[in-house]
Coordinates of C-alpha atoms in Angstrom, one line a residue:
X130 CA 0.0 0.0 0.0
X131 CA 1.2 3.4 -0.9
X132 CA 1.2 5.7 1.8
X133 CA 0.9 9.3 1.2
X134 CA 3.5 10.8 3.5
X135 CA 3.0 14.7 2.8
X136 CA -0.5 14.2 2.3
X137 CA -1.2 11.9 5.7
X138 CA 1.5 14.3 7.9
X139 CA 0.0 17.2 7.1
X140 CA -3.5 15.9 8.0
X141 CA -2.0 14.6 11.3
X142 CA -0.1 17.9 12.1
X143 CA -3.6 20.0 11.5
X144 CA -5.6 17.8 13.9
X145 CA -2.8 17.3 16.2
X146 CA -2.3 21.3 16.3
X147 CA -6.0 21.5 16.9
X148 CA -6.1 19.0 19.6
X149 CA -2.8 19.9 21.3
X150 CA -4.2 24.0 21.5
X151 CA -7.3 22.6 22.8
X152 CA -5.4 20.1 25.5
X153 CA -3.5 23.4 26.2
X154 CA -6.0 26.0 26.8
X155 CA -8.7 23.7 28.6
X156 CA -7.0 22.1 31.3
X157 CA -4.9 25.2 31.7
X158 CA -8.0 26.5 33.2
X159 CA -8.6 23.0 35.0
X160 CA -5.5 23.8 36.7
X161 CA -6.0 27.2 37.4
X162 CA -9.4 26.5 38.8
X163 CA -7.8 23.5 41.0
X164 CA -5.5 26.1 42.2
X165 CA -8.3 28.5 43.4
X166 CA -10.9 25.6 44.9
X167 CA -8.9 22.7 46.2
X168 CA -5.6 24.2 46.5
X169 CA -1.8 24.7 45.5
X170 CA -1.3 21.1 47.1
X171 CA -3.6 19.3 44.3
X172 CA -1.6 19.8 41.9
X173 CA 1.3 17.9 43.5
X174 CA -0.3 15.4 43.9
X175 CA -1.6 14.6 40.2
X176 CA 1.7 15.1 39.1
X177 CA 3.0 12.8 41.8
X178 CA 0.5 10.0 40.5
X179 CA 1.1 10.9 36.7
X180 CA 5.1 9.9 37.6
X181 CA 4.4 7.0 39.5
X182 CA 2.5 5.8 37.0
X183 CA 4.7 6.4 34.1
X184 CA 7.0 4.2 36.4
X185 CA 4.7 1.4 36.4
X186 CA 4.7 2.2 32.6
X187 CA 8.1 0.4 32.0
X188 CA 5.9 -2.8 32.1
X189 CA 5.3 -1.7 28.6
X190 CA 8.8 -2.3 27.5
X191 CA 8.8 -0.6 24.6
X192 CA 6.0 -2.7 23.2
X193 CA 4.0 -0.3 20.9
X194 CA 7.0 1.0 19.1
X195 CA 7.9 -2.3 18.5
X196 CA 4.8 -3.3 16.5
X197 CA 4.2 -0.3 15.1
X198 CA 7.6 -0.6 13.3
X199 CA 7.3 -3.7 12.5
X200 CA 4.1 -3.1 10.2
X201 CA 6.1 -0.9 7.8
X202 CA 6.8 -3.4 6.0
X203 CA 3.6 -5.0 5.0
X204 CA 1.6 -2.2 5.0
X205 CA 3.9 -1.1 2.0
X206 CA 3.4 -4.8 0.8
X207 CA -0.8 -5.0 0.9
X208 CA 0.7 -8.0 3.1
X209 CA -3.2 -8.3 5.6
X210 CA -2.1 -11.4 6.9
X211 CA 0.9 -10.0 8.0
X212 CA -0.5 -6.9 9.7
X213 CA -3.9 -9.4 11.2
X214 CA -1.4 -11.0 13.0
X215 CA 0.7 -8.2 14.5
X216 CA -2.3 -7.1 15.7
X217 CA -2.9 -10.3 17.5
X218 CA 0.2 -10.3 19.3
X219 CA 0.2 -7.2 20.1
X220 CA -3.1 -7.7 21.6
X221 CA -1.9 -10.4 23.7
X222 CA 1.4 -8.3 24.9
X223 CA -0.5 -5.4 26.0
X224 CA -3.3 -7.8 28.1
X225 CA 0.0 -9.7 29.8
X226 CA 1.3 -5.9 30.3
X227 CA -2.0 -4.8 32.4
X228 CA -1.8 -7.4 34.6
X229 CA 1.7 -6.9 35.1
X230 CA 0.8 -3.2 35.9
X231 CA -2.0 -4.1 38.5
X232 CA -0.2 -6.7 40.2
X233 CA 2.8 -4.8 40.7
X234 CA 1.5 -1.5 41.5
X235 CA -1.1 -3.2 44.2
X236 CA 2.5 -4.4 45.8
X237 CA 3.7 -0.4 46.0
X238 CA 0.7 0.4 47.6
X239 CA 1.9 0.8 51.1
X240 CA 5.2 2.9 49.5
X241 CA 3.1 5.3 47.9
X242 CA 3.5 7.9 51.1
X243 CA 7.1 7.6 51.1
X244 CA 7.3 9.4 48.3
X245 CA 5.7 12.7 49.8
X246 CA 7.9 15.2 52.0
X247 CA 5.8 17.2 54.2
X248 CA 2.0 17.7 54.6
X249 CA -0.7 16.0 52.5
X250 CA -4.4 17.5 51.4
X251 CA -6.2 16.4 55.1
X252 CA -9.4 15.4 52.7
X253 CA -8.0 12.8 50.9
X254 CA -7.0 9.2 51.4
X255 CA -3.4 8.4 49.8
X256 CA -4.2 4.9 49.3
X257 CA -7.8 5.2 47.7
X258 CA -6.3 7.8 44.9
X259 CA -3.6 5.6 44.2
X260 CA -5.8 3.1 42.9
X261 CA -8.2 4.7 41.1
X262 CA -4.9 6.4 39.1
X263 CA -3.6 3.0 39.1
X264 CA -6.9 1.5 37.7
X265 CA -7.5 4.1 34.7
X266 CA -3.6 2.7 34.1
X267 CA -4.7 -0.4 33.6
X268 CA -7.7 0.1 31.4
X269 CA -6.0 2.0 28.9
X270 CA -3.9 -1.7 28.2
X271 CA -6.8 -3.9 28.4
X272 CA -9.6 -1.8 26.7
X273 CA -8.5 -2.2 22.8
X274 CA -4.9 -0.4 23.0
X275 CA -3.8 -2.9 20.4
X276 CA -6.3 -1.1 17.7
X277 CA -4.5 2.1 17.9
X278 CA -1.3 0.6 16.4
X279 CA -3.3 -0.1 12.6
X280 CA -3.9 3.9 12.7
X281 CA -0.6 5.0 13.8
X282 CA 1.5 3.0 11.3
X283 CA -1.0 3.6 8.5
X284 CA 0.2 7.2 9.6
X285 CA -3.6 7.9 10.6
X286 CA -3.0 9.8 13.9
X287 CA -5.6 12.5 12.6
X288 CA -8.4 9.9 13.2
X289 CA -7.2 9.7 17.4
X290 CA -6.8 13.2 17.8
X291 CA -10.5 13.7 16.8
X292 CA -11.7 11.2 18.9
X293 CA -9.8 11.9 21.9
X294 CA -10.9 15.9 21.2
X295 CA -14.3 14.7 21.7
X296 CA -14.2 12.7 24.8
X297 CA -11.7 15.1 26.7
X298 CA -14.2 17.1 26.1
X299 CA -16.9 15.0 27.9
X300 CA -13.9 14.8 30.4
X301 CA -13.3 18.7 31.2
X302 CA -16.8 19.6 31.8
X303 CA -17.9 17.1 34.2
X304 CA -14.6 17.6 36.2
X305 CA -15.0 20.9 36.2
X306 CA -18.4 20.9 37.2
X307 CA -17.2 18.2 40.2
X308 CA -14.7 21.2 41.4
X309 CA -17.6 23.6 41.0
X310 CA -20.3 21.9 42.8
X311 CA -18.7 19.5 45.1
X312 CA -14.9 20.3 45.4
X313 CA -14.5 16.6 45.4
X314 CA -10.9 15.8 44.5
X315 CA -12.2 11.3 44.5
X316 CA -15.3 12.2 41.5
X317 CA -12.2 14.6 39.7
X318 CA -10.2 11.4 39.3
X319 CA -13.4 8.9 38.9
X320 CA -14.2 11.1 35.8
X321 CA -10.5 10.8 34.7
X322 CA -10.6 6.9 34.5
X323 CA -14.1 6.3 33.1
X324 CA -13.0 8.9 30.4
X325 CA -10.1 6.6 29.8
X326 CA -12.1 3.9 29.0
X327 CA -14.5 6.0 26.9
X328 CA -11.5 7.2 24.5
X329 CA -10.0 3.3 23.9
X330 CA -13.4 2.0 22.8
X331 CA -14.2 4.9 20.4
X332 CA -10.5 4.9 18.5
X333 CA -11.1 1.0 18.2
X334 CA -14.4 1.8 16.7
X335 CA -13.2 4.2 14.5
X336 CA -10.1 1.6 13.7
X337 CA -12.7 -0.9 12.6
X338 CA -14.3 1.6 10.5
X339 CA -11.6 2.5 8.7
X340 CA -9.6 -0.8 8.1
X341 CA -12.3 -3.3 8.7
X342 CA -9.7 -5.9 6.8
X343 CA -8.1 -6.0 9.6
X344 CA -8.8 -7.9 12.6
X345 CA -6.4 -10.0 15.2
X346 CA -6.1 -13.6 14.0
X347 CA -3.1 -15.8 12.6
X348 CA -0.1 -16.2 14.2
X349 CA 3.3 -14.5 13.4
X350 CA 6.4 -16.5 12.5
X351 CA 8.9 -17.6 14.9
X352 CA 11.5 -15.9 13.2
X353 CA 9.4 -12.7 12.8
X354 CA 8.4 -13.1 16.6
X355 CA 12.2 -13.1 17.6
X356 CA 12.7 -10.3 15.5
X357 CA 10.0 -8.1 17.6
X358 CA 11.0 -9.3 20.8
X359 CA 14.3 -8.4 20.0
X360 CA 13.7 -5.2 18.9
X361 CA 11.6 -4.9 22.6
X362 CA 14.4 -6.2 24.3
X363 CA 16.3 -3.1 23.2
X364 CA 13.8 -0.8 23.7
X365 CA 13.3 -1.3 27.0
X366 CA 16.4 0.8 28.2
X367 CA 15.0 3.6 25.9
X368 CA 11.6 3.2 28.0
X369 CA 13.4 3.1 31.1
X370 CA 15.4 6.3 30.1
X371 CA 12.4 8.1 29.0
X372 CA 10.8 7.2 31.9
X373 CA 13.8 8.4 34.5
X374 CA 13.7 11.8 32.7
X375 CA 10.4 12.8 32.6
X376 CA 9.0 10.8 36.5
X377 CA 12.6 11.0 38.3
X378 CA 12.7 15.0 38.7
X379 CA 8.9 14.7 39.9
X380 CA 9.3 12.1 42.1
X381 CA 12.9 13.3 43.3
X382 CA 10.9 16.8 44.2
X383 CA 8.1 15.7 46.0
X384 CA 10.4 13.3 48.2
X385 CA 12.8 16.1 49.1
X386 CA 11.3 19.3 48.7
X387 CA 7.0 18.5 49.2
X388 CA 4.0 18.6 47.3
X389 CA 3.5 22.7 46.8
X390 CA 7.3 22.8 45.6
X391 CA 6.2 20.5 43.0
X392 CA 3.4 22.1 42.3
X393 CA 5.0 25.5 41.7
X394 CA 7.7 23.4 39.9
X395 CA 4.9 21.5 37.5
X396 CA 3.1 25.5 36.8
X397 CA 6.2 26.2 34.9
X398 CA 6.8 23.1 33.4
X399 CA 3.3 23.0 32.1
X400 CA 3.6 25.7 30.4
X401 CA 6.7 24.7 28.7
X402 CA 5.6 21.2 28.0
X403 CA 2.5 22.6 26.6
X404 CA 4.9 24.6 23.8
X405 CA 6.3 21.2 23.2
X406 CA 2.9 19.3 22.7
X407 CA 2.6 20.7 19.7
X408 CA 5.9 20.9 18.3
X409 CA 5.7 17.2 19.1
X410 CA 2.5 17.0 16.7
X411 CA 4.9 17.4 14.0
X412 CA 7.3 14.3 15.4
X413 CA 4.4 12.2 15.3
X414 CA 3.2 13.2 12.4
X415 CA 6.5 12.6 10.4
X416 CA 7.6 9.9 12.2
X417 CA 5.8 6.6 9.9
X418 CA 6.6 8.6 7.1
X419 CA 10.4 8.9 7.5
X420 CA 10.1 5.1 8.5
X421 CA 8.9 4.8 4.7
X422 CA 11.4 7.0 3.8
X423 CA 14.2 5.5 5.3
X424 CA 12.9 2.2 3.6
X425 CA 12.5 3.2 0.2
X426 CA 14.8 6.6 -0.4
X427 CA 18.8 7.2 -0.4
X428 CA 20.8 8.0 2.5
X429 CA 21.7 11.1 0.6
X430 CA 17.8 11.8 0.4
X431 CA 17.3 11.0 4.0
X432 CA 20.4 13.2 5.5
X433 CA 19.0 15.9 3.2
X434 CA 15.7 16.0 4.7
X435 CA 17.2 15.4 8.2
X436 CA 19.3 19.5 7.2
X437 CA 15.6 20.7 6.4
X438 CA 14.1 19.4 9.7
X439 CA 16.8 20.2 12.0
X440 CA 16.3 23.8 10.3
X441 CA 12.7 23.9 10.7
X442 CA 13.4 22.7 14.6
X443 CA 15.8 24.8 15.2
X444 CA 13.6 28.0 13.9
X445 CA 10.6 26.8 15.5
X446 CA 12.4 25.9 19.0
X447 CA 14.8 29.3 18.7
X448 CA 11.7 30.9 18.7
X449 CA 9.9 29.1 21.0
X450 CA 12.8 30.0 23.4
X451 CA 13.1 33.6 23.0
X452 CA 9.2 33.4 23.9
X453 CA 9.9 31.6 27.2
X454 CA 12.8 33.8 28.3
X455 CA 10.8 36.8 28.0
X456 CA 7.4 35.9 29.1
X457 CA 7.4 33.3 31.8
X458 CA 7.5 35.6 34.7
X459 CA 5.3 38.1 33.4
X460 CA 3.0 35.5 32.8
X461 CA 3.1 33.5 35.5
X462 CA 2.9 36.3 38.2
X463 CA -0.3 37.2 36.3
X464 CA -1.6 33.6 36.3
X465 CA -0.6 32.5 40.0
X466 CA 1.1 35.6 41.6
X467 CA 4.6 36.5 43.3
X468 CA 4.3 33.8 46.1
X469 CA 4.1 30.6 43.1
X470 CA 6.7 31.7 41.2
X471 CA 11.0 31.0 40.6
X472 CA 13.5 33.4 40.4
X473 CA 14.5 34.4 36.6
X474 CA 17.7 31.7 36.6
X475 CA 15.3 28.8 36.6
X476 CA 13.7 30.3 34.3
X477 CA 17.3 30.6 31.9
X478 CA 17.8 26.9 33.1
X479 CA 14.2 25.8 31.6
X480 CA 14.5 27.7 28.4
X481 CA 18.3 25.8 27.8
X482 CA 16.4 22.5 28.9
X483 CA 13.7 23.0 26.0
X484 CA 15.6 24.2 23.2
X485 CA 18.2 20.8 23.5
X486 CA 15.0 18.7 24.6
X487 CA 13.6 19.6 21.1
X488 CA 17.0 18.9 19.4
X489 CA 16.5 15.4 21.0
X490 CA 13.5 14.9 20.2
X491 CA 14.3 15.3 16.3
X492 CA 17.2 12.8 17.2
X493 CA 14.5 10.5 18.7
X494 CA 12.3 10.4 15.9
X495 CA 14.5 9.3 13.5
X496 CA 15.7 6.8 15.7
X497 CA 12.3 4.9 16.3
X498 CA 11.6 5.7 12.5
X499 CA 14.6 3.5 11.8
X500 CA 13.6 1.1 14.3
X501 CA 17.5 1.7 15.2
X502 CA 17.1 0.4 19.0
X503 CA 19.7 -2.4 19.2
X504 CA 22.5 -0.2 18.2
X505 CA 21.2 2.5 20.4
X506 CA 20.5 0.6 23.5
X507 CA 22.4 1.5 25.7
X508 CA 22.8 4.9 25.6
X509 CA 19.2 6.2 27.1
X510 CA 19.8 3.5 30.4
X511 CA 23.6 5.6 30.7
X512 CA 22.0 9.4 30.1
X513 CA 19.1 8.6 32.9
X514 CA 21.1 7.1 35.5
X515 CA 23.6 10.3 35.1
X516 CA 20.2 12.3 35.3
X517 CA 18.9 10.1 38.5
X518 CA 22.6 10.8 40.0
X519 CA 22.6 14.1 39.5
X520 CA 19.2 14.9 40.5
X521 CA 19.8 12.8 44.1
X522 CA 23.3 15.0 44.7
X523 CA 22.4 18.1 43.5
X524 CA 18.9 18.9 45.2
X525 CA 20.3 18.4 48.4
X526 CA 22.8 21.6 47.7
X527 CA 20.4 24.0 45.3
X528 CA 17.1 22.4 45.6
X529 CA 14.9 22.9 42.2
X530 CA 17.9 24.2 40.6
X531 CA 19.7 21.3 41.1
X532 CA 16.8 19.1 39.4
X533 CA 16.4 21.2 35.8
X534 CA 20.9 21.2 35.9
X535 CA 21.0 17.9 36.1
X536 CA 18.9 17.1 33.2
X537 CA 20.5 19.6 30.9
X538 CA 23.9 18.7 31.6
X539 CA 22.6 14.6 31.1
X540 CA 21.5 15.2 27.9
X541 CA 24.1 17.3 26.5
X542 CA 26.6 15.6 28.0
X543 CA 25.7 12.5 27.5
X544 CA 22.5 11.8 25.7
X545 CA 23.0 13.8 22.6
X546 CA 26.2 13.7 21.3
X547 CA 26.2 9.7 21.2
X548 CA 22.7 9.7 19.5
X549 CA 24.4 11.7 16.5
X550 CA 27.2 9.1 16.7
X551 CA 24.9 6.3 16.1
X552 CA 22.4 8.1 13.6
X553 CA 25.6 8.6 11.5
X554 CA 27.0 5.4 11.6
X555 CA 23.8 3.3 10.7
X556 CA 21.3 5.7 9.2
X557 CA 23.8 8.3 7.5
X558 CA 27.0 8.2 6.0
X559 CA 29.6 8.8 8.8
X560 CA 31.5 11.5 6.8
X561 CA 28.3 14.1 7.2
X562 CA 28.9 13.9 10.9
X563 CA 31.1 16.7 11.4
X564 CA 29.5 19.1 9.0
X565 CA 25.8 18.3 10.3
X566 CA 27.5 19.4 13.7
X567 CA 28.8 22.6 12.8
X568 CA 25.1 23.3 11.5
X569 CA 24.2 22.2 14.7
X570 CA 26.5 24.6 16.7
X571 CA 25.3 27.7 14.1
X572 CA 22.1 27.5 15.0
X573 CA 22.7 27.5 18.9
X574 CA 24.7 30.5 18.4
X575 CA 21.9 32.4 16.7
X576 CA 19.2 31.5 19.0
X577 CA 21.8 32.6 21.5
X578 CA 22.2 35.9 19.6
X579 CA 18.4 35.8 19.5
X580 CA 17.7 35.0 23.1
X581 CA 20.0 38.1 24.5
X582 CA 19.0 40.4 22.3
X583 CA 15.5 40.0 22.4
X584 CA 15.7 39.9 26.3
X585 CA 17.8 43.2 26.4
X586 CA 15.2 44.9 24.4
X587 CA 12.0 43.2 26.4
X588 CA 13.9 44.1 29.9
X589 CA 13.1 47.7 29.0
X590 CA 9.2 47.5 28.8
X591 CA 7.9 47.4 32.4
X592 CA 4.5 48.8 33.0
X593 CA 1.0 46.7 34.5
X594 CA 1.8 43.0 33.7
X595 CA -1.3 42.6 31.2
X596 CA 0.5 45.4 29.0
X597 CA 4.0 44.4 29.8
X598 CA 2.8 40.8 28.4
X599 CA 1.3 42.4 25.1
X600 CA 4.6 44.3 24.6
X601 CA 7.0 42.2 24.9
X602 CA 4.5 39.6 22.7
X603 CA 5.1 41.5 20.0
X604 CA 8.6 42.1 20.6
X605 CA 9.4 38.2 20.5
X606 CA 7.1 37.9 17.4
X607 CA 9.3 40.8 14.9
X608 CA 13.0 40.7 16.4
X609 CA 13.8 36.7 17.0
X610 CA 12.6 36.0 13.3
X611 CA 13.9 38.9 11.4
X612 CA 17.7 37.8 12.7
X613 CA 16.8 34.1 12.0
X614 CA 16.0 35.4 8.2
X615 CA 19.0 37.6 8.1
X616 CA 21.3 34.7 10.1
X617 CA 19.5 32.2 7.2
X618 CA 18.6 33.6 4.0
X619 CA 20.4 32.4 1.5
X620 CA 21.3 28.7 2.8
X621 CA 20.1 25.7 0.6
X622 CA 18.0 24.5 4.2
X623 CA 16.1 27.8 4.4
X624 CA 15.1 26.8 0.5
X625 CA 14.2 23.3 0.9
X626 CA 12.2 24.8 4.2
X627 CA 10.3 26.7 2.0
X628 CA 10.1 24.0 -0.8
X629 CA 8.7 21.6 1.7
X630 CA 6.4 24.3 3.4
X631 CA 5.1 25.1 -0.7
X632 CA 4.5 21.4 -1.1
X633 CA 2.0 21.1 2.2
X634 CA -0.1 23.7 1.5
X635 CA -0.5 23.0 -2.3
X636 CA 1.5 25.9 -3.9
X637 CA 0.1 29.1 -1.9
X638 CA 3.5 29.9 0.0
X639 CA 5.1 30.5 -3.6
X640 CA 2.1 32.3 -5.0
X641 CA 2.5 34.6 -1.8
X642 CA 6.6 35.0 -2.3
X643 CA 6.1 35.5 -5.6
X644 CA 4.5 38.6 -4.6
X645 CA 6.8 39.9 -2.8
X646 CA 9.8 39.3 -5.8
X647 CA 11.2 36.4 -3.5
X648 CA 10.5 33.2 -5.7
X649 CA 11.5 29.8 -4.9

């Protein structure tokens, strides 16, 4: 079956936009009305269960990936047996995983307060939360997870982002209305978890819809099977990496510093993880069709197109930065006030932290697109433990500072620079590597460039915070971009940018250059 990369990705990327805006904006105002009902302390502990959780989540070993890759293949060869029973297996791994989850996470049950330094909400029971977290955990394994797997490698992810718009929809408004009328933090996470459910069965009947050929039956090859549980086997010190990154600093926080630390801690991060939701839209939404492309192209095709994402990344997350630098405090003194905030170094310490983690991230993609995991197994288990060790020394001396250092110095230490060295040796030739570094290193100078001056100019507009914010908006939005098109204009990525860009939306960006005498 021929898949229509361009086509399909830019479907994904305008329904994942749309949903990611929407998963911003409505449970920012969740939080904030959690923040002004139940209390600062709340929001600890969700985040404190969303870790754990993700924890429990190493169960998963790397499973979906896994499969997902490993359908490639015959989906580009019409091969339905084939993909009937991938889905089959896959089914049976993620039913094993559940119970694996439940049984093990029942065990942890009388650790879960261990992990919290200080006072607790005096409302709630520890224990009972914990399960009912635990519980929607386990539902989103058992309840047709498998059925998601036929849309994302048939590079369908548009079809999930609708379906999930819909029932988080459901979701928002009967939680907020439990906050409203009965500030009942036990119905706010009951609501969570039959949601859950709600969203599984709805993407499998829209899976069933759309590729009713396919349905789990046959059995897979031993040969094929070994393959997969190969590729698993490597993944799962990827999953435990991932997993050490984004639960360790949580966890790490609540246990040494409380729940309202991590709270404050989690308003900043929110808002910087919701910028990276949607750049992440795009990951996703590329990510089966450079599997295809990787499959069927060059490795001079493929190392070109790696220049123009890493371009488009390094645009979209320079910007993105310059954003961060000069709004967050503004921003979130308006949202939460003087008392919830950091002081303006964490702040420089969480713009570094997500202008690398989006540089990973590209990495990443084109890693699992590969399905390079053996080659590259090692590395996450190495870059997390130095994270985990870092975190455990250095929050005992600076306290939150010591959390967001500790990541940034993992993965650029670490992390990064042995990803590149195994992209180049099995993906692209190793002779780019140097070159595709000094790219690399140009870029981070002019988002530097970008970054200070922008923040020189915005450091100069200080009236009421509402205009202040406008301001500065503006600001970020004209001077970051016009020395990113001085810095860039003229290189062959900035062309293929635009080429690529042209392509997506069906010819209208050169129609619009054209205009201006700038033809492509």
């Amino acid at each position: 079956m021929k898949i229509e990369r361009t086509k399909n990705a830019t479907r994904n990327i305008i329904f994942g936009v749309i949903l990611k805006a929407y998963q911003i904006i409505v449970p920012f105002l969740m939080r904030t009305a959690m923040i002004y009902l139940m209390g600062i302390q709340y929001l600890g502990l969700n985040s404190l269960f969303t870790s754990i959780l993700q924890v429990l989540n190493l169960a998963e070993l790397g499973v979906g990936s896994a499969m997902i890759y490993s359908m490639y293949k015959p989906i580009a060869e019409d091969d339905n047996a084939m993909i009937c029973a991938l889905m089959k297996l896959y089914k049976t791994y993620y039913t094993v995983i559940g119970w694996i989850i439940a049984i093990i996470g029942c065990i942890l049950t009388p650790f879960v307060p261990r992990l919290i330094s200080g006072d607790i909400p005096s409302d709630v029971n520890i224990y009972v939360l914990y399960i009912i977290n635990l519980g929607a955990t386990v539902l989103s394994y058992w309840l047709y997870a498998y059925k998601n797997s036929i849309l994302q490698a048939h590079q369908r992810t548009d079809v999930v982002s609708k379906v999930t718009l819909a029932t988080s929809t459901i979701q928002y408004l009967l939680q907020l209305f439990v906050l409203w009328a009965f500030k009942n933090y036990y119905l706010y996470v009951i609501v969570m978890l039959a949601t859950q459910a709600i969203t599984n069965v709805a993407t499998a009947i829209a899976a069933d819809k759309l590729y009713p050929q396919f349905r789990p039956k046959g059995l897979v090859e031993e040969k094929e099977r070994k393959a997969i549980n190969g590729r698993i086997g490597d993944l799962f010190t990827s999953k435990i990496g991932g997993i050490i990154y984004d639960s360790a600093d949580t966890i790490v926080i609540s246990s040494f510093l409380g729940l309202t630390v991590l709270a404050v801690y989690q308003n900043y991060f929110y808002i910087l993880n919701a910028i990276n939701s949607l750049i992440v839209v795009v990951f996703s939404a590329c990510t089966a069709g450079i599997g295809n492309s990787i499959v069927v192209e060059t490795k001079e095709k493929n190392y070109k197109d790696l220049n123009t994402f890493t371009f488009i990344i390094c645009w979209g997350a320079g910007f993105c930065s310059v954003c961060l630098l000069c709004l967050y405090q503004p921003f979130m003194e308006l949202w939460v006030g003087e008392d919830l905030m950091l002081s303006f170094s964490a702040v420089i310490c969480f713009v570094v932290y997500f202008f690398i983690r989006q540089l990973n991230s590209l990495f990443n993609m084109y890693k699992d697109a590969s399905g390079m995991w053996h080659e590259d197994r090692f590395r996450p288990l190495a870059a997390a433990l130095t994270n985990l060790v870092l975190n455990l020394i250095l929050v005992q001396f600076i306290g939150i500072y010591g959390i967001l250092f500790s990541t940034v110095i993992a993965i650029i230490c670490v992390g990064m620079p042995w990803l590149l060295c195994n992209l180049f040796s099995v993906i692209f030739e190793r002779k780019h590597l140097m070159s595709y570094v000094k790219k690399l290193l140009y870029y981070c100078i002019i988002v530097f460039v970008s970054c200070f001056g922008t923040y020189f100019l915005c450091s100069r507009i200080n009236f009421g915070l509402i205009e202040t914010l406008l301001i500065r908006g503006v600001i970020c939005v004209i001077f970051p971009n016009l020395i990113f098109f001085i810095a860039y204009n003229g290189k062959s990525e900035f062309k293929d940018s635009l080429l690529l860009v042209n392509k997506i939306t069906k010819g209208k960006i050169k129609r619009v250059l054209c205009k201006f005498g700038m033809p492509i």
